[in-house]
CSV table of C-alpha atoms in Angstrom, one decimal:
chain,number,residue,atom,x,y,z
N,1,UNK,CA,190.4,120.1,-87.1
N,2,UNK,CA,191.9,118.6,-90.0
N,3,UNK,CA,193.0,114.7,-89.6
N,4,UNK,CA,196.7,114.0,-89.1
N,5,UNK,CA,198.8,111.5,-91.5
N,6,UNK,CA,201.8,110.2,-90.7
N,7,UNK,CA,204.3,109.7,-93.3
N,8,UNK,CA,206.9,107.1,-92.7
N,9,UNK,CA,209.2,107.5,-96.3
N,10,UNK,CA,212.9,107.8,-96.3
N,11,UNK,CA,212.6,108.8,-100.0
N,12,UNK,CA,212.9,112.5,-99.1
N,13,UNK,CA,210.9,113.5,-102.9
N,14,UNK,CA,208.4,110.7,-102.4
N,15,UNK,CA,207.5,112.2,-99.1
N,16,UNK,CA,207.0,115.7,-100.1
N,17,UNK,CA,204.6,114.3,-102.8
N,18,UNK,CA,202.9,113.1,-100.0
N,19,UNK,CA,202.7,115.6,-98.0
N,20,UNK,CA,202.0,118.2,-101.0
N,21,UNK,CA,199.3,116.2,-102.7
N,22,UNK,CA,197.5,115.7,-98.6
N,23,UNK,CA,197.7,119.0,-97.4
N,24,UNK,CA,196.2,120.0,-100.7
N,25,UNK,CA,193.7,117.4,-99.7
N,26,UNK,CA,193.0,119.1,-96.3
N,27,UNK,CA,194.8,116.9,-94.6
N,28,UNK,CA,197.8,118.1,-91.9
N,29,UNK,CA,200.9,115.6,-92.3
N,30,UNK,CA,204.3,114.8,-90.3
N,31,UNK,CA,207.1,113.2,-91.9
N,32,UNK,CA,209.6,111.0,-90.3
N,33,UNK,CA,212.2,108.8,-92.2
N,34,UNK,CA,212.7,105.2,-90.6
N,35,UNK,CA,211.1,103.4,-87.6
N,36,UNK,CA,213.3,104.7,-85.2
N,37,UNK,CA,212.0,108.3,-85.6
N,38,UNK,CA,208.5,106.9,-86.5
N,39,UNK,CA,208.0,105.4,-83.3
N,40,UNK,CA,208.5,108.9,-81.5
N,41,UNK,CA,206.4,110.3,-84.1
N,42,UNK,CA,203.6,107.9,-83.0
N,43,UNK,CA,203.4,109.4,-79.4
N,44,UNK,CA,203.8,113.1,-79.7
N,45,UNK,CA,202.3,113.5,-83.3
N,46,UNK,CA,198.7,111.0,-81.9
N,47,UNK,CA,198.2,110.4,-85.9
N,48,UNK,CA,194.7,109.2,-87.0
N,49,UNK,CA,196.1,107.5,-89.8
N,50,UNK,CA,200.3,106.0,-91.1
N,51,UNK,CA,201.1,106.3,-94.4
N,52,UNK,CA,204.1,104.2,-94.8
N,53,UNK,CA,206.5,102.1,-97.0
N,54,UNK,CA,207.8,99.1,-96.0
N,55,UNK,CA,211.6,99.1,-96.8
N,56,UNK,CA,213.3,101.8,-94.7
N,57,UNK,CA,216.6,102.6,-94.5
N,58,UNK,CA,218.1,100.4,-91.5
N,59,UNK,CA,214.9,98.5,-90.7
N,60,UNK,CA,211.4,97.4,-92.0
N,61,UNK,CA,208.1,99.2,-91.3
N,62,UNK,CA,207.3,96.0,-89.8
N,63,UNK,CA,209.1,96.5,-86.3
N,64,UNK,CA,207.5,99.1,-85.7
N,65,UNK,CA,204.1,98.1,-87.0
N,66,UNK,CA,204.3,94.8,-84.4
N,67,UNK,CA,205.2,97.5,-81.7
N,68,UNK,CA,202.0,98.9,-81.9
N,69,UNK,CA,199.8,96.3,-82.1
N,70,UNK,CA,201.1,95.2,-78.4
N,71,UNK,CA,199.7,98.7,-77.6
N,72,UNK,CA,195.7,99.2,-77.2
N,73,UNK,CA,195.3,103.0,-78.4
N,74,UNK,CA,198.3,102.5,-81.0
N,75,UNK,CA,196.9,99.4,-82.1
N,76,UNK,CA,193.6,101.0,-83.3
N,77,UNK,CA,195.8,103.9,-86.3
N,78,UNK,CA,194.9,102.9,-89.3
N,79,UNK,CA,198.5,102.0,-91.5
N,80,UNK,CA,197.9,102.6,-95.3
N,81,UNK,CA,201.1,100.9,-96.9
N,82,UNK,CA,202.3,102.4,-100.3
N,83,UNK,CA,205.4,100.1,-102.0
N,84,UNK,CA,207.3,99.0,-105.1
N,85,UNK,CA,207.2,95.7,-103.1
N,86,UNK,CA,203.7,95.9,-102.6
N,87,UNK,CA,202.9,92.5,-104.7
N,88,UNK,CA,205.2,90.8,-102.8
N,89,UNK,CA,203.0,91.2,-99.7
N,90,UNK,CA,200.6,89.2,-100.5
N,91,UNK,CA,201.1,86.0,-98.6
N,92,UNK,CA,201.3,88.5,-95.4
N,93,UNK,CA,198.7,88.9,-93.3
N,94,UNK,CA,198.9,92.6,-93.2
N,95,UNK,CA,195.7,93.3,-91.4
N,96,UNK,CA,197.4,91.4,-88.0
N,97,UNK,CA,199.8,94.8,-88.1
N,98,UNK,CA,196.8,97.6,-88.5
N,99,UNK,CA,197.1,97.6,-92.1
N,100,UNK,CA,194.0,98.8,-94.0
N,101,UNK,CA,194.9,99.2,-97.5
N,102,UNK,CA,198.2,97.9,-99.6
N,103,UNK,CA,199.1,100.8,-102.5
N,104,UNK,CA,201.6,99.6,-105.3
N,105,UNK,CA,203.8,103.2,-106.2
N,106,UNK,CA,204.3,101.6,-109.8
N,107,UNK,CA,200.4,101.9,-110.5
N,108,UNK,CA,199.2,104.5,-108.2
N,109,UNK,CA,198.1,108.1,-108.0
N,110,UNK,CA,196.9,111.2,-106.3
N,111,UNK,CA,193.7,110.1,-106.1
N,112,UNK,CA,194.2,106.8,-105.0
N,113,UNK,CA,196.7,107.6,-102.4
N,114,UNK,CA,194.2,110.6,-101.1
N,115,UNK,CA,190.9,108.2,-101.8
N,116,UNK,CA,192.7,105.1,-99.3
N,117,UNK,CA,193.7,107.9,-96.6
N,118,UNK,CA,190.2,109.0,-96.5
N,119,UNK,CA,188.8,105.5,-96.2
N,120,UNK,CA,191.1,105.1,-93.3
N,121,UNK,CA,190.0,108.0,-91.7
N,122,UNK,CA,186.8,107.0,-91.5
N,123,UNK,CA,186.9,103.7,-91.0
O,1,UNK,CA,223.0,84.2,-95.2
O,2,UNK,CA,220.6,84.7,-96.9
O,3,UNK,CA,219.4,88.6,-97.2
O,4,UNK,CA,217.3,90.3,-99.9
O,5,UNK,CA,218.2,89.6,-103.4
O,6,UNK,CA,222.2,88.6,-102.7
O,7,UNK,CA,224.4,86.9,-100.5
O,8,UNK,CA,227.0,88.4,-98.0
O,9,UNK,CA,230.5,87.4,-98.2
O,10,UNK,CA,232.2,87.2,-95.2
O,11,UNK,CA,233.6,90.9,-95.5
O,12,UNK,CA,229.4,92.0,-95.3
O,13,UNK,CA,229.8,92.5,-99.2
O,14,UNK,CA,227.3,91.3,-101.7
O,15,UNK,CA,227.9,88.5,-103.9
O,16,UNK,CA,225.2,87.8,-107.0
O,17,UNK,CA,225.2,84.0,-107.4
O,18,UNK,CA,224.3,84.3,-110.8
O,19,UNK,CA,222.3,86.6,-113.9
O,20,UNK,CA,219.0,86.1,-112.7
O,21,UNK,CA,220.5,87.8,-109.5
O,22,UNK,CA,221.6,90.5,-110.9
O,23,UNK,CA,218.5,91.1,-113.3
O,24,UNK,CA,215.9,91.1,-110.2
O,25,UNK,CA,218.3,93.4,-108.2
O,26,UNK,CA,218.1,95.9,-111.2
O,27,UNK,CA,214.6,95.8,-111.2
O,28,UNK,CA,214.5,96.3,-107.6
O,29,UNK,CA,216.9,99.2,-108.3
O,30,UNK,CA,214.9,101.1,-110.6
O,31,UNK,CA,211.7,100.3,-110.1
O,32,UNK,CA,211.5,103.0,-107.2
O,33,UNK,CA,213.2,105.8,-109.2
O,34,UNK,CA,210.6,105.1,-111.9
O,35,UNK,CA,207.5,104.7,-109.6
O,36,UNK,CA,208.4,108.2,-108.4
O,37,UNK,CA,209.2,109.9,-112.0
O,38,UNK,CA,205.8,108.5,-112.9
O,39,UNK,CA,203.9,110.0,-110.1
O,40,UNK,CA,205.6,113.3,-110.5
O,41,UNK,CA,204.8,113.4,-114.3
O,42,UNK,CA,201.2,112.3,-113.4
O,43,UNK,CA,201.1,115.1,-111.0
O,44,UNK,CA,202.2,117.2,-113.3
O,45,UNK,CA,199.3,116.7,-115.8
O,46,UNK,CA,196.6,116.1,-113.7
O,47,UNK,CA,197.0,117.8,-110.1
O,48,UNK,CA,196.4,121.9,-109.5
O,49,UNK,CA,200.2,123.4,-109.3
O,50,UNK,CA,201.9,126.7,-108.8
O,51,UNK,CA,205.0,127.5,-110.9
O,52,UNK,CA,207.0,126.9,-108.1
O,53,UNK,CA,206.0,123.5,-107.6
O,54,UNK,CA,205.9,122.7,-111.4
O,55,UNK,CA,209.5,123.3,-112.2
O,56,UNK,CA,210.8,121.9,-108.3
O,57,UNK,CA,208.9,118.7,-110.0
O,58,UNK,CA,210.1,118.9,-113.5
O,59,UNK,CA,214.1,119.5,-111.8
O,60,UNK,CA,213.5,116.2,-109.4
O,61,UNK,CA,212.5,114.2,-112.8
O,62,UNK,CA,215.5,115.3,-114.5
O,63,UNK,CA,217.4,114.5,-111.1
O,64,UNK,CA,216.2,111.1,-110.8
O,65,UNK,CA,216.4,110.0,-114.0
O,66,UNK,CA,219.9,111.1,-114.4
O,67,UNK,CA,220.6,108.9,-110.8
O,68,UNK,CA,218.7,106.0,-112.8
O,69,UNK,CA,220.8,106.2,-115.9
O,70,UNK,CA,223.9,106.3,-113.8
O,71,UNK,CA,222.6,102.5,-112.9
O,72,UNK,CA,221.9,101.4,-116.4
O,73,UNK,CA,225.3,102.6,-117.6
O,74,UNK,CA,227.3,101.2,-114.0
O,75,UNK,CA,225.7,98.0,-115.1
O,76,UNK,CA,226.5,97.6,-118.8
O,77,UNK,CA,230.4,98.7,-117.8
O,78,UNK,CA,230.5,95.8,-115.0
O,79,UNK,CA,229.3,93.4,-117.5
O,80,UNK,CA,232.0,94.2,-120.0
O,81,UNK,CA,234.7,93.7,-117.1
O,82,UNK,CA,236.2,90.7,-118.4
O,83,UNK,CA,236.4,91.6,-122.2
O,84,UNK,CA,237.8,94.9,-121.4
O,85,UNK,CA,241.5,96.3,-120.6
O,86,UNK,CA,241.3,98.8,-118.8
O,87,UNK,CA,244.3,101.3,-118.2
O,88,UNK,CA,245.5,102.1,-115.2
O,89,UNK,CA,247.7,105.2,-115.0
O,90,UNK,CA,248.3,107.6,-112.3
O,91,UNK,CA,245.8,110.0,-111.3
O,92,UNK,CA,245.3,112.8,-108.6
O,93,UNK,CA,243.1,112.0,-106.0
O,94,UNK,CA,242.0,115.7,-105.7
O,95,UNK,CA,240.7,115.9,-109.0
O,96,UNK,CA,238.5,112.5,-109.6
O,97,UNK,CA,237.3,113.9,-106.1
O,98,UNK,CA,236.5,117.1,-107.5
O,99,UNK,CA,234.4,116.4,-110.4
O,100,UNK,CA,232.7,113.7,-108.4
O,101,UNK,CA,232.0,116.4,-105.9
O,102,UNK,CA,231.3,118.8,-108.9
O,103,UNK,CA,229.0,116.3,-110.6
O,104,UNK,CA,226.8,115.2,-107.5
O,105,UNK,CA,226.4,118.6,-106.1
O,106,UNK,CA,223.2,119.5,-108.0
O,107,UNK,CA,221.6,116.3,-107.0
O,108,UNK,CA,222.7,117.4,-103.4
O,109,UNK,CA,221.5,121.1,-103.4
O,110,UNK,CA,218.0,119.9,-104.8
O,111,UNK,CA,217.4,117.8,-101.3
O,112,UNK,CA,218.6,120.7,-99.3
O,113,UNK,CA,222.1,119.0,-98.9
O,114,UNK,CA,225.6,119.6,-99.1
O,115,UNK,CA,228.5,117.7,-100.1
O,116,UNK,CA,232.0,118.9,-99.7
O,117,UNK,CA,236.1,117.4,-99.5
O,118,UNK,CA,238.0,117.6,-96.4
O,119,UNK,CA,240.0,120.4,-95.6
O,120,UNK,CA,242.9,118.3,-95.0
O,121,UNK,CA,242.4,117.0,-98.4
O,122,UNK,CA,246.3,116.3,-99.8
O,123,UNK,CA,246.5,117.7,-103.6
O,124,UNK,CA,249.5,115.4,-104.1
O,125,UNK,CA,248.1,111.6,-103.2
O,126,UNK,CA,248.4,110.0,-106.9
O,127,UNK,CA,246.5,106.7,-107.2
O,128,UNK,CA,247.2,104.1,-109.9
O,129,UNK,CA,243.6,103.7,-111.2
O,130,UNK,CA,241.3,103.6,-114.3
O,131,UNK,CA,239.6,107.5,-114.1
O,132,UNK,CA,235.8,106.1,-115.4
O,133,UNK,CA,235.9,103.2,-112.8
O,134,UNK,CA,237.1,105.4,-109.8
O,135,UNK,CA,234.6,107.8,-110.7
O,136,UNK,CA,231.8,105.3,-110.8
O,137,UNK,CA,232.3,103.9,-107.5
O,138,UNK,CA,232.4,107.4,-105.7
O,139,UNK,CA,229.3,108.8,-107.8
O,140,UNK,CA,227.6,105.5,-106.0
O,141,UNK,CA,229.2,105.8,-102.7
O,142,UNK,CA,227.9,109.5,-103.2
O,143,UNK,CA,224.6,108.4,-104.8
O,144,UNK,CA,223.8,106.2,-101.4
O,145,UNK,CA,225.2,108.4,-99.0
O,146,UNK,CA,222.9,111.2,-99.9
O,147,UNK,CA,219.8,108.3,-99.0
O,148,UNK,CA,221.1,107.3,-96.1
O,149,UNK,CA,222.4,110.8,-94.9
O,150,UNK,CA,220.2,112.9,-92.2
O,151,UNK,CA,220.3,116.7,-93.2
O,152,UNK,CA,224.2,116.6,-92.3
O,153,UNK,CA,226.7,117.3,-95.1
O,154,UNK,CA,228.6,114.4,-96.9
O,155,UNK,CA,232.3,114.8,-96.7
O,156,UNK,CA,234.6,112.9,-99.4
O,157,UNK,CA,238.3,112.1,-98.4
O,158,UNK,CA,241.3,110.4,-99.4
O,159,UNK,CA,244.1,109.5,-97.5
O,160,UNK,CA,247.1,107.3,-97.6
O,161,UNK,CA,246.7,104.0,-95.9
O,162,UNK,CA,248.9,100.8,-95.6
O,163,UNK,CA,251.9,102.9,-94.7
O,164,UNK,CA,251.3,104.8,-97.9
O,165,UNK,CA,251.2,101.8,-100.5
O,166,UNK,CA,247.2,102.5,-100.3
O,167,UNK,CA,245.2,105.9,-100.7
O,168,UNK,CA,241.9,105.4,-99.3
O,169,UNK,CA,238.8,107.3,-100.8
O,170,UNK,CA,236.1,107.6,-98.2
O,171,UNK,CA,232.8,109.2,-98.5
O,172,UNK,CA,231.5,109.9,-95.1
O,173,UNK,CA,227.8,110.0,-94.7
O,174,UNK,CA,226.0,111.5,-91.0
O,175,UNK,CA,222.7,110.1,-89.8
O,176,UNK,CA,220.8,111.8,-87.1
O,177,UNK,CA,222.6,111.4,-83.6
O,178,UNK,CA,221.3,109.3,-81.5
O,179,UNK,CA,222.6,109.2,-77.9
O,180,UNK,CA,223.3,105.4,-77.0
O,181,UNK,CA,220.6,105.3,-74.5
O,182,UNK,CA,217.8,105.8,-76.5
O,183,UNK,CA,219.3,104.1,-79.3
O,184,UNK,CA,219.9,101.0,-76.6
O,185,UNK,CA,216.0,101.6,-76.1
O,186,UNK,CA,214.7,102.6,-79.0
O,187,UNK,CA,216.2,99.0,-80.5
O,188,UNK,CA,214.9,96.9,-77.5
O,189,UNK,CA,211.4,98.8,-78.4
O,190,UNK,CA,212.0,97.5,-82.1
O,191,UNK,CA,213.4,94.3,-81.5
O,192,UNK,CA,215.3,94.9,-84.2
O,193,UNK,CA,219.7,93.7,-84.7
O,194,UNK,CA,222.3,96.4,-85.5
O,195,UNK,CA,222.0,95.3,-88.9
O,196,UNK,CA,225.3,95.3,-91.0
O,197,UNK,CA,225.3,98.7,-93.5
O,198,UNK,CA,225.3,96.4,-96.7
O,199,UNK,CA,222.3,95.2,-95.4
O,200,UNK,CA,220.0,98.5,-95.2
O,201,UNK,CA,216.7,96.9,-96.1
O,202,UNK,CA,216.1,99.5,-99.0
O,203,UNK,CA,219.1,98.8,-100.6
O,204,UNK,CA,219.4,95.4,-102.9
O,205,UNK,CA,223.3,95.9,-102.3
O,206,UNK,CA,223.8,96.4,-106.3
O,207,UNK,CA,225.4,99.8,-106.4
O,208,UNK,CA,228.0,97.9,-104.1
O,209,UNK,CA,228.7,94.8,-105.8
O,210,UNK,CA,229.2,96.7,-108.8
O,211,UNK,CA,231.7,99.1,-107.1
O,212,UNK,CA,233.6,95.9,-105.6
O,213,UNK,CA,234.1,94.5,-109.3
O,214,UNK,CA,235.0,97.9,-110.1
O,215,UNK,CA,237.5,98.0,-107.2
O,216,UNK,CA,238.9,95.0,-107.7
O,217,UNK,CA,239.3,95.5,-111.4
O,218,UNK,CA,241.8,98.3,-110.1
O,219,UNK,CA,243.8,95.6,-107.9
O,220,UNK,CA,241.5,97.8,-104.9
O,221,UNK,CA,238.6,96.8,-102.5
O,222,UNK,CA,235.9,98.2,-101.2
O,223,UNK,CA,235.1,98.8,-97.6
O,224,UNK,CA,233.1,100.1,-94.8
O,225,UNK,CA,233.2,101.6,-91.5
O,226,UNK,CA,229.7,102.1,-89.3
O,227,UNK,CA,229.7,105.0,-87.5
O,228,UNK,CA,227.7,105.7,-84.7
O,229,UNK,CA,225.7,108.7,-86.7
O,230,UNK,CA,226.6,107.3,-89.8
O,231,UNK,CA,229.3,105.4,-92.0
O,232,UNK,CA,232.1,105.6,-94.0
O,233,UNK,CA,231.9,103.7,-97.7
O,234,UNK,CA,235.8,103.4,-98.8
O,235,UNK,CA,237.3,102.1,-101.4
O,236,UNK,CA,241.2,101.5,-101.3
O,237,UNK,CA,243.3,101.2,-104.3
O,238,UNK,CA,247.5,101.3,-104.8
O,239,UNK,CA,249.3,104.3,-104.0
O,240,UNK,CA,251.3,105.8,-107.5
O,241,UNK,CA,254.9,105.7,-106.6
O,242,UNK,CA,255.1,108.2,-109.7
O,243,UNK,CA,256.1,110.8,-107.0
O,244,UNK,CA,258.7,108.7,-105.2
O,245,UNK,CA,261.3,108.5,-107.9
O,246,UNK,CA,261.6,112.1,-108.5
């Protein structure tokens, strides 16, 4: 069974990238737009790993992020964030909200992107 | 208040303080557009595509970029508002709605999206306004309806307001529904405020500072309604009383 990946993008283009370049990667993938619908997503999806971006359209990843940490089995996905504003996180202690790896969209790839989803999968 | 890269007037509007404002917002603005036409024209070179996908990639470059420019060129005209005149002359509301529909369509059809005018639509409302600048502000009421819209259509209008001293352009965007119950839930869960529109966290508030100068260049202003499933961006400007003195 392939892992599941969570996208959390309210770009609709930037989230069929995703979702192209992982399934292509083996992975299966479920998209959801802001927090709102992520947190839905969360329980009847059971995603191994979040992809997300951290400015959404009415809200923050954040929210939802802190919502899950104050669950036990929720707490334990692996977030992979992927943001223009990625430099600007780095006085955050990002690892407190499940965060495994920070991805900057000006300077990433394929690879990368597919290379930190891995990583979270098995870590 | 304090919110993102500008300050809220009391209306919820955006107010830059100053050009170092404004230059960070316009990074901010198109640094996403550009981080995406980047990974699509890496993707292009390096990843393993069919046809299909090479030219749906190719037409979301040209798409975005065009949305990008549209910035750039909003930006140079709001900085040239001062040493500018700009004429103001009667104009029908139908057609500056038209092309505006016209000209954001393909954007539109590319996301699996329609936008469309109002059946009730009134061929005869003529608005004293400058045609470029009314056009600019509903391209960018267009422009962030189509990111903030679910998979509903966008519907532009125009209407008289102000016992017909006002015609009121209003581009109506539809998020998903959400019934208030879970929505009352859903934001306890989240711990998150009803947060004003102006204040969508992904948006810098820009596009709508530039459309207020715009506006109010055109003795107008610029407005919202929130909806439940949505919101209303408006922009109000002086009735043509061309019609009256027939």
């Amino acid at each position: 069974v392939s892992a599941r990946v969570l996208i959390i993008e309210d770009n609709l283009w930037q989230a069929q990238y995703y979702e192209r370049i992982l399934k292509k990667a083996g992975y299966s993938t479920f998209v959801t737009s802001s927090g709102s619908e992520a947190i839905i997503a969360v329980d009847d999806y059971s995603p191994d790993v979040i992809i997300a971006d951290v400015l959404l359209n009415c809200d923050t990843i954040f929210p939802l992020l802190n919502e899950m940490q104050s669950h036990a089995e929720l707490a334990k996905i692996p977030v992979v964030i992927s943001s223009n504003i990625a430099s600007s996180l780095d006085g955050v202690d990002c690892a407190a909200y499940g965060v495994v790896a920070v991805i900057d969209k000006s300077t990433t790839d394929s690879s990368s992107i597919i290379g930190a989803v891995k990583k979270a999968t098995i870590a | 208040m304090r919110y993102g890269f500008g300050d809220q007037d009391s209306t919820g509007g955006v107010v830059f303080d100053c050009l170092d404002d404004r230059l960070i917002a316009s990074a901010h603005e198109l640094k996403s557009p550009l981080s995406l036409i980047r990974q699509l024209a890496l993707s292009l070179s390096q990843d393993d595509l069919d046809s299909g996908e090479i030219e749906t990639m190719r037409r979301q470059i040209v798409l975005i970029s065009e949305r990008a420019l549209r910035l750039t060129s909003d930006l140079t005209r709001s900085s040239r508002l001062d040493n500018t005149l700009f004429e103001l002359e009667p104009l029908s509301s139908y057609q500056v709605c038209r092309r505006v529909v016209d000209d954001l369509r393909p954007m539109f059809v590319a996301q699996g999206r329609e936008i469309i005018m109002t059946s009730s639509f009134r061929r005869s409302n003529l608005v004293v306004a400058n045609h470029d600048l009314l056009y600019r502000v509903l391209m960018n009421f267009g422009d962030n309806s189509l990111h903030y819209a679910g998979d509903s259509r966008i519907k532009i209008t125009a209407k008289s307001v102000a016992r017909g001293a006002m015609v009121r352009f209003g581009v109506r965007d539809y998020g998903p529904y959400i019934p208030p119950k879970v929505l009352k839930t859903l934001r306890e869960r989240l711990a998150v405020a009803h947060a004003p529109v102006a204040t969508r966290p992904q948006s810098s508030g820009l596009g709508l500072y530039i459309s207020s100068q715009f506006a109010e260049a055109m003795n107008g202003r610029i407005g919202f309604i929130r909806h439940r499933n949505g919101a209303t961006f408006f922009v109000d400007l002086p009735a043509s009383k061309q019609l009256s003195l027939l």
